[in-house]
Backbone as numpy.savetxt, mean C-alpha at the origin, in Angstrom:
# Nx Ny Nz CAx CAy CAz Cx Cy Cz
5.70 -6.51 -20.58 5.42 -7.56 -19.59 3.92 -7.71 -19.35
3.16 -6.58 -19.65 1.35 -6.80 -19.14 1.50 -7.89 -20.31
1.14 -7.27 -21.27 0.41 -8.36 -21.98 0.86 -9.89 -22.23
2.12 -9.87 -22.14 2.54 -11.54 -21.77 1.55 -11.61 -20.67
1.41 -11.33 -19.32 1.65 -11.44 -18.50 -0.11 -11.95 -18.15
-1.13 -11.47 -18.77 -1.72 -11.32 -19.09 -2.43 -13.07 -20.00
-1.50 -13.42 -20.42 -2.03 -14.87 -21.31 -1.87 -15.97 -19.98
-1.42 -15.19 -18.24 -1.42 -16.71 -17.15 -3.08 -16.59 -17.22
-3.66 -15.35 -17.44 -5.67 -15.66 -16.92 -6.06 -16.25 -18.54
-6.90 -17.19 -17.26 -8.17 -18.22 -18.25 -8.97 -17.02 -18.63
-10.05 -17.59 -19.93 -10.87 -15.98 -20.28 -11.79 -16.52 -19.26
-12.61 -17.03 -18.57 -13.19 -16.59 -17.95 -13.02 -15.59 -16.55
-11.58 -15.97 -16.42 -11.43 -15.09 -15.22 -10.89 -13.71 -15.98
-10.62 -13.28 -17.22 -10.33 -12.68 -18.06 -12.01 -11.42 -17.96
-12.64 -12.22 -18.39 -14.44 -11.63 -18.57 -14.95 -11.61 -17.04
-14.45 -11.94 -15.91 -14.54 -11.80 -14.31 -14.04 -10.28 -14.46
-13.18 -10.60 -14.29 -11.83 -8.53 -14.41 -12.88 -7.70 -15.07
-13.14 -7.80 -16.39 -14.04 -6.98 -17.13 -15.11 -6.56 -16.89
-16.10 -7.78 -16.02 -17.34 -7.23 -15.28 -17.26 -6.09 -13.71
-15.75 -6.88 -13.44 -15.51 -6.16 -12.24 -14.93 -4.30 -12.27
-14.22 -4.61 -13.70 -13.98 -3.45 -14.16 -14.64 -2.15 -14.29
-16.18 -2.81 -15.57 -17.19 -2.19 -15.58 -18.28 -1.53 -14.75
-18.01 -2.67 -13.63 -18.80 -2.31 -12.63 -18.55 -1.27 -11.87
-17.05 -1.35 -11.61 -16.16 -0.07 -10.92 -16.64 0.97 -11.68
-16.45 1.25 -12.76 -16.22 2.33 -13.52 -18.02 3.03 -13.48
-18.90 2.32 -13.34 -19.83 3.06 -13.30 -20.31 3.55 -11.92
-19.65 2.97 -11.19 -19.62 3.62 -9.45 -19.06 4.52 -9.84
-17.58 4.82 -10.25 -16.76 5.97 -10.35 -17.47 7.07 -11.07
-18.24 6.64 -11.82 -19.00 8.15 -12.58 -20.01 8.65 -11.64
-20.12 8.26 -10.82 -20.94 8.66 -9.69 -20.65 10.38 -9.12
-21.09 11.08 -8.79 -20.92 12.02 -8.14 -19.58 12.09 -6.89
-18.63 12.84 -6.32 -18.02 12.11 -5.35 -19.33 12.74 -4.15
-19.89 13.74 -4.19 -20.78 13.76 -3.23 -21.22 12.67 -2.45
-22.02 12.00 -3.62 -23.04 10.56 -3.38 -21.67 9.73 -2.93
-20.45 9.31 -3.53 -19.96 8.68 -3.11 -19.38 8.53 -1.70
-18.61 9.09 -1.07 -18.55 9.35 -0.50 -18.95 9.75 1.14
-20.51 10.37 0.77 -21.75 10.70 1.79 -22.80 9.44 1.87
-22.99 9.16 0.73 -24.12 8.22 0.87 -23.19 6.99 0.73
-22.91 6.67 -0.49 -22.46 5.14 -0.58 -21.41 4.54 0.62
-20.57 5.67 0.74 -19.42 4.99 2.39 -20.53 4.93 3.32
-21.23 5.76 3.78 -22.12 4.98 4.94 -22.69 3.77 4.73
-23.23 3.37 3.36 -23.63 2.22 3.38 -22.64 1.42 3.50
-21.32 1.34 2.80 -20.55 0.29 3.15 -20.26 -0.02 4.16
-20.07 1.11 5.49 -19.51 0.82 6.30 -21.40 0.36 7.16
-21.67 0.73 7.04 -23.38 -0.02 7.80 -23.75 -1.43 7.52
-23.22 -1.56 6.24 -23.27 -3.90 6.04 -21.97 -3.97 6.27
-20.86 -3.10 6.54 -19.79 -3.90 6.96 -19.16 -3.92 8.39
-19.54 -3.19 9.06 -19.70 -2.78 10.51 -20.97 -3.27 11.58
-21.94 -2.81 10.90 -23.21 -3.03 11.51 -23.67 -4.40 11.16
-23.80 -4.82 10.03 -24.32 -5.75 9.58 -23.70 -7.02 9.86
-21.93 -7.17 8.99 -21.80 -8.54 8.78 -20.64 -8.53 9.83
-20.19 -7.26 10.22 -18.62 -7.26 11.69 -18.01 -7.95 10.85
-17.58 -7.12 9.64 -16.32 -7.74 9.31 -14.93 -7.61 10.22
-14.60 -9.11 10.39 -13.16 -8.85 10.75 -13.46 -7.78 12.04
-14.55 -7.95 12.85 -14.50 -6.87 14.02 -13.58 -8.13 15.40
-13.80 -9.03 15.13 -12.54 -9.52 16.48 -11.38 -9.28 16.14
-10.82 -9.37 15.09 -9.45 -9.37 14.35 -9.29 -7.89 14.94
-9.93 -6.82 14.15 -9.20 -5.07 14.88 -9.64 -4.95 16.17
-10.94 -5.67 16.38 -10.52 -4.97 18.45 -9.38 -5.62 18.97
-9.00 -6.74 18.49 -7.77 -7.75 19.18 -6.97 -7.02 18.92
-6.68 -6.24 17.76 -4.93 -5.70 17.15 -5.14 -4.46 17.81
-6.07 -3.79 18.51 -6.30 -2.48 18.96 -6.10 -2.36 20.25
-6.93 -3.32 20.74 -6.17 -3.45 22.50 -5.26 -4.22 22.92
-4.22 -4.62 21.98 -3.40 -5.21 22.12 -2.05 -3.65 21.84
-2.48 -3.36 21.15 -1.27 -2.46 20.75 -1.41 -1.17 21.45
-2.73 -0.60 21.89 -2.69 0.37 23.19 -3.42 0.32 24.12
-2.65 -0.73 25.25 -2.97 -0.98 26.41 -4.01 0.19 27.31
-2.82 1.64 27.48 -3.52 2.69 27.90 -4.62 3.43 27.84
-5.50 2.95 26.39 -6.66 3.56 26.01 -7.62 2.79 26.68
-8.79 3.51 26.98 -9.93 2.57 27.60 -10.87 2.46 26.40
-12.05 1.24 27.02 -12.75 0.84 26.03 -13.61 1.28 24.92
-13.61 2.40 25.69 -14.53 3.76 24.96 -13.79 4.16 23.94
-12.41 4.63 24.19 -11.38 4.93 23.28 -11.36 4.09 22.24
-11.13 2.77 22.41 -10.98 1.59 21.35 -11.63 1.48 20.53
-13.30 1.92 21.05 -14.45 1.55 20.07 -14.20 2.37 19.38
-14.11 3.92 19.53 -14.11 5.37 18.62 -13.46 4.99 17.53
-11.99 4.44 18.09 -10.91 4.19 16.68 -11.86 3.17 15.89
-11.99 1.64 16.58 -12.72 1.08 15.99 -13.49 1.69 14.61
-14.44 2.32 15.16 -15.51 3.11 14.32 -15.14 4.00 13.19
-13.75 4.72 13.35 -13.65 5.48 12.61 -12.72 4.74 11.80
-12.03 3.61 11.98 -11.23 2.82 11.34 -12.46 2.54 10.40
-13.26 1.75 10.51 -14.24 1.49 9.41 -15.18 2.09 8.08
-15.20 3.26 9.00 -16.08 4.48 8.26 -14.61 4.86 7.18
-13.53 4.63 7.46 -12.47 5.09 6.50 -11.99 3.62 5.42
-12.30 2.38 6.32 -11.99 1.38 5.16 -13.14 1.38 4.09
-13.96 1.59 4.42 -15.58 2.46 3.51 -14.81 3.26 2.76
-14.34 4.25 3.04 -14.09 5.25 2.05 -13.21 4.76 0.91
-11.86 3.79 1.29 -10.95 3.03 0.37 -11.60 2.16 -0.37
-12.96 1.53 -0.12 -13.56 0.85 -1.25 -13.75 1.91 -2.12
-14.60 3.35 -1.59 -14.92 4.13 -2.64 -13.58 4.43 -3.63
-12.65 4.41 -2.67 -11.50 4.74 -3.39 -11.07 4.14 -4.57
-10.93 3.06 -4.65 -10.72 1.57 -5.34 -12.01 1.97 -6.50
-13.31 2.03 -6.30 -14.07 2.40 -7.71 -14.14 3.42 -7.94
-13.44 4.20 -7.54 -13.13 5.78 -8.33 -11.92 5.80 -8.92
-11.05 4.94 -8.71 -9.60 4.89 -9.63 -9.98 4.33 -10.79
-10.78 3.49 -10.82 -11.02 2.46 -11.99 -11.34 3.56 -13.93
-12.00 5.18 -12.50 -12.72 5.42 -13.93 -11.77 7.20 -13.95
-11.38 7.16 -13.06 -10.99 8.60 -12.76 -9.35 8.57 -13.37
-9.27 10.51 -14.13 -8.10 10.69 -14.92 -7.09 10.81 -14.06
-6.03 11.25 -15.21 -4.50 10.85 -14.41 -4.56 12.54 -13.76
-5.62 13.20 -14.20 -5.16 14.59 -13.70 -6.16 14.65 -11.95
-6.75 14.05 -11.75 -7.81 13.68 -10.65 -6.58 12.95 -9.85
-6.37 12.00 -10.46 -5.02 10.55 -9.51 -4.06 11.36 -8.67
-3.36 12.63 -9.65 -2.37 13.84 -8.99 -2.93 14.49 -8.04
-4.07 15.07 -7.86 -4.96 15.50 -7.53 -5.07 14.74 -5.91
-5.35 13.80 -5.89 -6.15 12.99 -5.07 -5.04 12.84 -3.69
-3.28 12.49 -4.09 -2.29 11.90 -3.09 -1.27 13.43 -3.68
-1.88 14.38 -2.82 -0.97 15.47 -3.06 0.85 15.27 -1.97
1.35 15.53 -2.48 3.13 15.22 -2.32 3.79 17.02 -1.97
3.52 16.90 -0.50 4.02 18.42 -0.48 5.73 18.97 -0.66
6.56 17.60 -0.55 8.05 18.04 -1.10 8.68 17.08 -2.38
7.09 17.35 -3.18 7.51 17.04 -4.52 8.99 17.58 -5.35
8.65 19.25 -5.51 9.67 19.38 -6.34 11.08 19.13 -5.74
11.37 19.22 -4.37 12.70 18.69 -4.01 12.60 17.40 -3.38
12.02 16.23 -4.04 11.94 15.11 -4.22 12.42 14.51 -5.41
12.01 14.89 -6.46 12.24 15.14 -7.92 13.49 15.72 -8.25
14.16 16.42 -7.73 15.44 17.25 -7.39 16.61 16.24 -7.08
16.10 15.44 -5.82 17.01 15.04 -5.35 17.51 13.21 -5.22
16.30 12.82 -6.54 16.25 11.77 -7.08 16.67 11.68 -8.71
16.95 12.62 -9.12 16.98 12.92 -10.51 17.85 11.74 -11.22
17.72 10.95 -12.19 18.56 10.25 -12.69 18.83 8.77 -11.61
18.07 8.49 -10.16 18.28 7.49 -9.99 17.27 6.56 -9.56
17.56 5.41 -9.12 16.85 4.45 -8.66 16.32 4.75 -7.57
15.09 4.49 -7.20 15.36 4.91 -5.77 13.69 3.68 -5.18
13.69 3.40 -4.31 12.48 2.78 -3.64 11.37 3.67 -2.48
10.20 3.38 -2.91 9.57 3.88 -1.84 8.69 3.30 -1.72
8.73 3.15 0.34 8.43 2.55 1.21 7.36 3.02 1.83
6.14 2.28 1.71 4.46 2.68 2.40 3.86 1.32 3.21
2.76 1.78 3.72 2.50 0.72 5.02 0.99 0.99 4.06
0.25 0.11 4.87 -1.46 -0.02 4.53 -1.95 0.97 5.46
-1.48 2.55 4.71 -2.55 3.75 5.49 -2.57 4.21 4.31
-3.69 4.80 5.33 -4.36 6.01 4.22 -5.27 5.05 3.23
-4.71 6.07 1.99 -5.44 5.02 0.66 -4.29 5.03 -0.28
-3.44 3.71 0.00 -2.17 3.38 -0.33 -2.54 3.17 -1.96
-3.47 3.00 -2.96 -3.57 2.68 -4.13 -2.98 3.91 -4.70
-3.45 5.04 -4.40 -3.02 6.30 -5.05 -1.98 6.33 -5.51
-0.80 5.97 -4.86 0.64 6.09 -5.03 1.17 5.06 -6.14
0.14 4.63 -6.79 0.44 3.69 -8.12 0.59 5.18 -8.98
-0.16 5.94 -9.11 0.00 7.04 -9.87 1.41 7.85 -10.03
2.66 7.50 -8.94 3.70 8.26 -8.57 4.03 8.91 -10.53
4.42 7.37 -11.32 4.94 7.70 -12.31 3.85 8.38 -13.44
2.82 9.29 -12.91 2.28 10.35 -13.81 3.27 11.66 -13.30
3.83 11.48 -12.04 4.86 13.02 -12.05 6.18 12.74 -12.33
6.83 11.61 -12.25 8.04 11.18 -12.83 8.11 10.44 -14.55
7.83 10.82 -15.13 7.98 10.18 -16.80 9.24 9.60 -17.10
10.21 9.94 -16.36 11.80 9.17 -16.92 11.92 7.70 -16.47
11.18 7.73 -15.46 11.29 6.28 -14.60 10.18 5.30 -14.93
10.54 4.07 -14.75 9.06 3.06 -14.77 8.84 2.65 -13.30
7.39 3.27 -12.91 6.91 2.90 -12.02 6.75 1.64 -11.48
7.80 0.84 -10.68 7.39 -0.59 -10.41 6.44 -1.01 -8.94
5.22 -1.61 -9.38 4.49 -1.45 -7.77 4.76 -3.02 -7.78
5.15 -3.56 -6.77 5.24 -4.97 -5.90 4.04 -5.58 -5.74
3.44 -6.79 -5.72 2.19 -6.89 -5.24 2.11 -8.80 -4.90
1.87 -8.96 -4.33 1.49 -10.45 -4.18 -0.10 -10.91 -4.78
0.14 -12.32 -6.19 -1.07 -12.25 -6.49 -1.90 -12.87 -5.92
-3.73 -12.32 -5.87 -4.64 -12.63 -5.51 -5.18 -13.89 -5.58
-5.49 -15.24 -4.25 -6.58 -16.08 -4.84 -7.39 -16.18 -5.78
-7.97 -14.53 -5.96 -9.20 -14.71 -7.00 -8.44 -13.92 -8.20
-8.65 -15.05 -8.84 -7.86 -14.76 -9.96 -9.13 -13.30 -11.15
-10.01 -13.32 -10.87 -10.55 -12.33 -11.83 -10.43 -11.11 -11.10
-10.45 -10.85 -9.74 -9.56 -9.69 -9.11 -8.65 -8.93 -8.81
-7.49 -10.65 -9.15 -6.55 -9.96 -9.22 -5.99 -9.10 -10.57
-6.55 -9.57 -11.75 -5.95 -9.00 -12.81 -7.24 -7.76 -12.79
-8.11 -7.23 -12.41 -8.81 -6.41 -12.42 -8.29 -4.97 -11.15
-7.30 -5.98 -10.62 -6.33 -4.75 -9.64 -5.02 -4.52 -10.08
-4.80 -5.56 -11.23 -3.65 -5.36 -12.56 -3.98 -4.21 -13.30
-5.23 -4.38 -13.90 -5.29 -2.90 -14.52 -6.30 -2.02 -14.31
-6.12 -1.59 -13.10 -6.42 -0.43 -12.37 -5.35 -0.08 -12.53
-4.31 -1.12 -11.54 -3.02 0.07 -11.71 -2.34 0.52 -12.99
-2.33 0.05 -13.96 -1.30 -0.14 -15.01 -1.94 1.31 -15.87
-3.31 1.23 -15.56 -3.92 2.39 -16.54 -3.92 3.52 -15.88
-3.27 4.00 -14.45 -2.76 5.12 -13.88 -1.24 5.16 -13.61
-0.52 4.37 -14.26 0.99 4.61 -14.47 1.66 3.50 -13.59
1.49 2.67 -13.30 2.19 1.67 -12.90 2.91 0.48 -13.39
3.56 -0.61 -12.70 3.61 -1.59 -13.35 3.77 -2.86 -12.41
2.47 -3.46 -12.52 2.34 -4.35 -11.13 3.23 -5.53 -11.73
3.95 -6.01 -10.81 4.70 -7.16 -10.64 4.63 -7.86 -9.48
4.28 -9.02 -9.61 4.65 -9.70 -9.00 5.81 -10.22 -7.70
5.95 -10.32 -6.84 6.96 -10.43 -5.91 8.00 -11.50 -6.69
7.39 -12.50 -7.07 8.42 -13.74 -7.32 9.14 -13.44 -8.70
8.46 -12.43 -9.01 9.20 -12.00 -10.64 9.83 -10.79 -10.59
9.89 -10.04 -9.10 10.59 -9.05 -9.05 12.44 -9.08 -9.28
13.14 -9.58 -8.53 14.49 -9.15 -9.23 14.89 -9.77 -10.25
13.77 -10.04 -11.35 14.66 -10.91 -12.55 14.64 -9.36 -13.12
12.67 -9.29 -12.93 12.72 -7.06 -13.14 13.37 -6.53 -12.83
13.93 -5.97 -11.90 15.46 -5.26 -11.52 16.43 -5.40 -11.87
16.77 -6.32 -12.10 18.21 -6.73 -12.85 17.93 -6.58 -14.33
16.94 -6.84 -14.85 16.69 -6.47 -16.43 16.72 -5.12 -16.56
16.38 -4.02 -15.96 16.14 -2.67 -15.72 17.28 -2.03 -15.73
18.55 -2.54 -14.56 19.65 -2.03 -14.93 20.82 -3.03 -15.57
20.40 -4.07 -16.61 21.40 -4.35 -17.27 20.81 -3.25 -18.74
19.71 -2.79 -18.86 18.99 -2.10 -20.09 18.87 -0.63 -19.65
19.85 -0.49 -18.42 19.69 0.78 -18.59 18.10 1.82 -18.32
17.36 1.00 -17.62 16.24 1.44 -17.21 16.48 2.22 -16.24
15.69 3.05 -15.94 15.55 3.74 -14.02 14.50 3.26 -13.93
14.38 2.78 -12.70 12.87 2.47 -12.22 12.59 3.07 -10.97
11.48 3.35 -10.53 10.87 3.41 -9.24 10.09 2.16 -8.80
10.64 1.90 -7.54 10.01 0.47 -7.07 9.17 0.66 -6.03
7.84 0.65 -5.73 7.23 0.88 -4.50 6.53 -0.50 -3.65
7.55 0.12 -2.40 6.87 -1.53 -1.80 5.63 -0.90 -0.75
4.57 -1.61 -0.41 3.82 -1.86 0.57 4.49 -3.19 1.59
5.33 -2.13 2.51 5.96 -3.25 3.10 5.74 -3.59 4.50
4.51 -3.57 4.90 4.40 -3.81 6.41 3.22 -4.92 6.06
3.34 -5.84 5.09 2.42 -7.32 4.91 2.96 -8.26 5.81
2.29 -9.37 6.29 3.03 -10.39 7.23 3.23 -11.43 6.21
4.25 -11.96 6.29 5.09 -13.21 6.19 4.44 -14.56 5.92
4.53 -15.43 4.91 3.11 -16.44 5.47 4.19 -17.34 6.12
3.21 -18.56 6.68 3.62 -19.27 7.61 5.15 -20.23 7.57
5.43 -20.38 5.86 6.39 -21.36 5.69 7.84 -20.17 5.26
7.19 -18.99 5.70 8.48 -17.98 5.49 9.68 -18.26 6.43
10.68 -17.85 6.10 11.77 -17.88 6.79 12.30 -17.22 7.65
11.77 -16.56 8.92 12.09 -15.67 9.68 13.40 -15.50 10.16
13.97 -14.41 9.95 15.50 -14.88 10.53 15.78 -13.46 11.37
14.23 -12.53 11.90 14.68 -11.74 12.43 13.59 -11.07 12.81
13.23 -10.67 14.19 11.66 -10.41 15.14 11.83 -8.43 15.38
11.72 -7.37 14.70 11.53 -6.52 14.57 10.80 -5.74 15.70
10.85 -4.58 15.99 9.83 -3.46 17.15 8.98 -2.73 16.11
7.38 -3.68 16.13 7.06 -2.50 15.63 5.58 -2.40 16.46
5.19 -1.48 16.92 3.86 -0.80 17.70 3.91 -1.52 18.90
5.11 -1.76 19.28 5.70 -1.89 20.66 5.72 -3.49 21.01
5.82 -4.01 19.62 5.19 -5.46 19.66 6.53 -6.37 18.92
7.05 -7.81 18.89 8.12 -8.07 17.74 7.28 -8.91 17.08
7.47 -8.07 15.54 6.92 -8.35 14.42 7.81 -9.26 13.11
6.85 -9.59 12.07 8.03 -10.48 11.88 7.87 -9.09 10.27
8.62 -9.38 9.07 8.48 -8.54 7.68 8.89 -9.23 6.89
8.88 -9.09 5.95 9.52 -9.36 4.46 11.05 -8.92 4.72
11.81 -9.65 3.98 13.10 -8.84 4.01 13.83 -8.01 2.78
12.15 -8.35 1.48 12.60 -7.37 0.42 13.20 -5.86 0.41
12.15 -4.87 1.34 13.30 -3.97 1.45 14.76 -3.63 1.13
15.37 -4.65 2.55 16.65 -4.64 2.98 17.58 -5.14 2.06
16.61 -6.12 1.46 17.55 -7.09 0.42 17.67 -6.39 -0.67
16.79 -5.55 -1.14 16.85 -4.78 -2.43 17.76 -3.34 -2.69
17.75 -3.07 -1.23 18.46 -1.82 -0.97 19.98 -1.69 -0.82
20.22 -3.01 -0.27 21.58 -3.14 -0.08 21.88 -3.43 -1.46
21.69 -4.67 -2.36 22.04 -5.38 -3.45 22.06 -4.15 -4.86
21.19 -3.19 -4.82 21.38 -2.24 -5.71 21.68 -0.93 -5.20
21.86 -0.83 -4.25 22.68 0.61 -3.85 21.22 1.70 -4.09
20.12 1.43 -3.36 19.00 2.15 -3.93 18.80 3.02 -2.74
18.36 4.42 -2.79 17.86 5.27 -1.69 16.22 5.17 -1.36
16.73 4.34 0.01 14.94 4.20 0.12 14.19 5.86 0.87
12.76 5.58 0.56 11.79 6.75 1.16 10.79 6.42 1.50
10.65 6.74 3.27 9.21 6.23 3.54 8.40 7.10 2.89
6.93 7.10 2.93 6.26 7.52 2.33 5.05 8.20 3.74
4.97 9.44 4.15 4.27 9.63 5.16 2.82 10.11 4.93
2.01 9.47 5.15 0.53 10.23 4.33 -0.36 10.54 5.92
-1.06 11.67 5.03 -2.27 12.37 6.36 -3.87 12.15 5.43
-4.71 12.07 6.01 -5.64 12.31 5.62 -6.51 13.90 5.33
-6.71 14.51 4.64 -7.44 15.93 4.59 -9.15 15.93 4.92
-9.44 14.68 3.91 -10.72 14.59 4.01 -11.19 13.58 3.17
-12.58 12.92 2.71 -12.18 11.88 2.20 -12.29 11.63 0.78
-11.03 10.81 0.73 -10.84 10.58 -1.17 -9.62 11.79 -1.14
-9.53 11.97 -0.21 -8.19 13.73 -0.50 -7.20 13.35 0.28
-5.48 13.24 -0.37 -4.58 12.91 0.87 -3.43 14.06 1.02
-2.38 13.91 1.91 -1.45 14.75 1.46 -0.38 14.05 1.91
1.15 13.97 1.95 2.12 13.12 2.12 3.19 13.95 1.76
4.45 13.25 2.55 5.77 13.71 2.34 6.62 13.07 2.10
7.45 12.62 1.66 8.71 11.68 1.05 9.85 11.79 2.68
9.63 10.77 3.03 11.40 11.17 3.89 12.19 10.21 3.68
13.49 10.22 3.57 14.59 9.50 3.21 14.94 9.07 4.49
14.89 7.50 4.42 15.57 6.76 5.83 16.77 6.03 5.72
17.24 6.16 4.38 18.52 5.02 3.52 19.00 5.89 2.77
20.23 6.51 2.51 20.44 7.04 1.35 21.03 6.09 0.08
21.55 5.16 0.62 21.91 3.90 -0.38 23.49 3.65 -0.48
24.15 4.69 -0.27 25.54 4.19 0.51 26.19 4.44 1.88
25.09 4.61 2.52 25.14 4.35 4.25 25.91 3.46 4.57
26.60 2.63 5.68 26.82 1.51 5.81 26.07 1.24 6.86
25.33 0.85 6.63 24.12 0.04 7.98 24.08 -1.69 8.81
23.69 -1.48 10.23 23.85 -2.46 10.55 22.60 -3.51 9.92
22.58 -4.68 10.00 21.72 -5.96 9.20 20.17 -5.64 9.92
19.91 -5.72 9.09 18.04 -5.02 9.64 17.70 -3.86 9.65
18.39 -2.91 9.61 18.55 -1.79 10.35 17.73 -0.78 9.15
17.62 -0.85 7.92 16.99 -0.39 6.68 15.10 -0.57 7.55
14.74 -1.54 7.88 13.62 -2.33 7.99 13.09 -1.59 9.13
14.42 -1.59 10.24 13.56 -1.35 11.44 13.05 0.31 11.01
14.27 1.11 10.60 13.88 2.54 10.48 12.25 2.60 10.04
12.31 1.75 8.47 11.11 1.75 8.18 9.66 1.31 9.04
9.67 0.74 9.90 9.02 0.29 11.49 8.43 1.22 11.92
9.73 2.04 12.61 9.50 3.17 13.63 8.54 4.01 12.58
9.25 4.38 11.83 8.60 5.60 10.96 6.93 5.25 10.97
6.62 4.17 10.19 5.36 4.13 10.37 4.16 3.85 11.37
4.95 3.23 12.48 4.56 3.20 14.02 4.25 4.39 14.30
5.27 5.73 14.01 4.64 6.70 14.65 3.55 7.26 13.63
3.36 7.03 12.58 2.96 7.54 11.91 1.14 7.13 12.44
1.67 5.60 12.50 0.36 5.33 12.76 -0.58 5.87 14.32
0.81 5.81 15.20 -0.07 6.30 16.77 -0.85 7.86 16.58
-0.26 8.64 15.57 -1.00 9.65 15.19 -1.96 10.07 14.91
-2.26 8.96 13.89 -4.49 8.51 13.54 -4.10 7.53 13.28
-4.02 6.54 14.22 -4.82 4.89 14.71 -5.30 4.43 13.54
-6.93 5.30 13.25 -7.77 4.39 12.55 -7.67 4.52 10.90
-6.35 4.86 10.40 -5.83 4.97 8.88 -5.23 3.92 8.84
-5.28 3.17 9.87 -4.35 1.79 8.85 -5.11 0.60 9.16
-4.61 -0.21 8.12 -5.33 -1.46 7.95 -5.26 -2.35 9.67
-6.36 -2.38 10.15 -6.41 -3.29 11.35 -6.82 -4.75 11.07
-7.56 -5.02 10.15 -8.15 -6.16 10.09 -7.28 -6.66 9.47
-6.29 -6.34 9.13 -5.21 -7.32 8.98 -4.45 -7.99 10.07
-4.70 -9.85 9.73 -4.07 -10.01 11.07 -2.43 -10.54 11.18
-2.21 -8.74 11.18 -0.86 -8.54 11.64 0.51 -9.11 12.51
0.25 -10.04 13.49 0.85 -10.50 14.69 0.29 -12.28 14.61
-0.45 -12.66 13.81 -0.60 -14.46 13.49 0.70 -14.97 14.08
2.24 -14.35 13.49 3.29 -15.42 13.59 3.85 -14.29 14.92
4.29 -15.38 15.95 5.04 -14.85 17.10 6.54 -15.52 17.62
7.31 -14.45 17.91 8.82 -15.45 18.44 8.33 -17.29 19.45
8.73 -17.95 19.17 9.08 -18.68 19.94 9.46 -18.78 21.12
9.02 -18.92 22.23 9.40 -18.38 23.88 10.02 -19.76 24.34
């Protein structure tokens, strides 16, 4: 599928990817010292200090979602929210050039082997939010080899980025697909007898001409989601797993697999989605400033 997939880019946006590629890759040979120490401060100093990226967007999603903290509080997260979206750029040009034995390395999985155990031989989905440094987990299928790693992704406006975040992932074990081309993939997978692993990043908002047919609790707020999850889980009998990640330090993660679906549950309608909610709600009130804020999360609201 890459390389079909591969003849939708014009070459110039073809030779875009390649410069962007190159460019990564010689950041990534960088020291992680320098990276890390020196270069994240700079990012986060033109992107904080300098240009406030997106700084109304996270103070709005920040004092909106914890009332109880005072302003002092807000800014801290603020601050440290940034100094860590700094670090995920570094992150992003250190994948570009860094091995599959570094990638393992990097999103350590502390109930790997009875993860691996207790997935053996099936399908199964796993479910992550925009924390941490969610790219890592493209790597899953360097510890699973039986399965094809399927990562979900919606493509990019910029078309020489997006295929330059095509193969990032693909050259650490993935296989980016597309949302709108996803269950023709699934259904090809198990009419051929494939196993796959499907990983969604599923706490994206909805765009505007989506079809909401259901207002969710999540960070104490009703949110709207995708309903791929639910829809995928029920329709193939798949055991979903959130995906819980901590930070150690930076560029270093650690995470645990928990099962919120086993796949022949009988669950009420939503009910796959919301689990997945809570889980990462709490995950997030834990360290605040690991997840994506400047995303603006809450744009679409119920109707009053």
């Amino acid at each position: 599928m890459s390389s079909s997939y591969e003849n939708k880019y014009t070459r110039k946006q073809k030779i875009g990817a390649w410069w962007l590629m190159a460019g990564a890759k010689l950041v990534g040979w960088l020291p992680n010292w320098f990276l890390y120490h020196c270069f994240a401060p700079f990012i986060y100093f033109v992107m904080y200090r300098l240009l406030g990226y997106r700084k109304g967007v996270v103070r709005e999603n920040l004092v909106t979602t914890f009332p109880e903290k005072s302003s002092q509080e807000i800014r801290e997260i603020e601050q440290k929210f940034y100094r860590h979206l700094s670090e995920i750029v570094v992150d992003t040009f250190d994948l570009a050039s860094m091995s599959h034995k570094e990638v393992k390395c990097r999103l350590e999985i502390e109930n790997m082997e009875e993860h691996l155990e207790a997935t053996r031989g099936k399908d199964w989905v796993a479910a992550l939010g925009h924390y941490g440094s969610w790219e890592f987990f493209c790597g899953y299928g360097l510890h699973d080899k039986e399965a094809t790693a399927i990562g979900v992704y919606h493509p990019l406006k910029n078309k020489a980025f997006d295929l330059f975040y095509r193969r990032m992932r693909l050259r650490i074990g993935a296989e980016p697909t597309p949302m709108k081309l996803l269950l023709r993939r699934l259904v090809s997978a198990r009419r051929d007898g494939e196993r796959f692993i499907l990983g969604l990043i599923a706490d994206q908002s909805p765009p505007k001409n989506y079809d909401i047919d259901h207002w969710y609790n999540f960070l104490g707020r009703p949110t709207a989601f995708f309903s791929g999850l639910e829809h995928i889980s029920a329709k193939f009998g798949t055991p979903v797993y959130y995906l819980e990640i901590d930070k150690v330090k930076p560029g270093h993660y650690t995470s645990r697999f928990v099962q919120i679906y086993d796949g022949v549950e009988e669950v009420a309608e939503y009910e796959i989605t919301q689990r997945y909610a809570d889980a990462l709600s709490n995950t997030i009130r834990r360290r605040p400033e690991l997840w994506l804020w400047s995303h603006k999360r809450w744009k679409q609201q119920p109707k009053k």
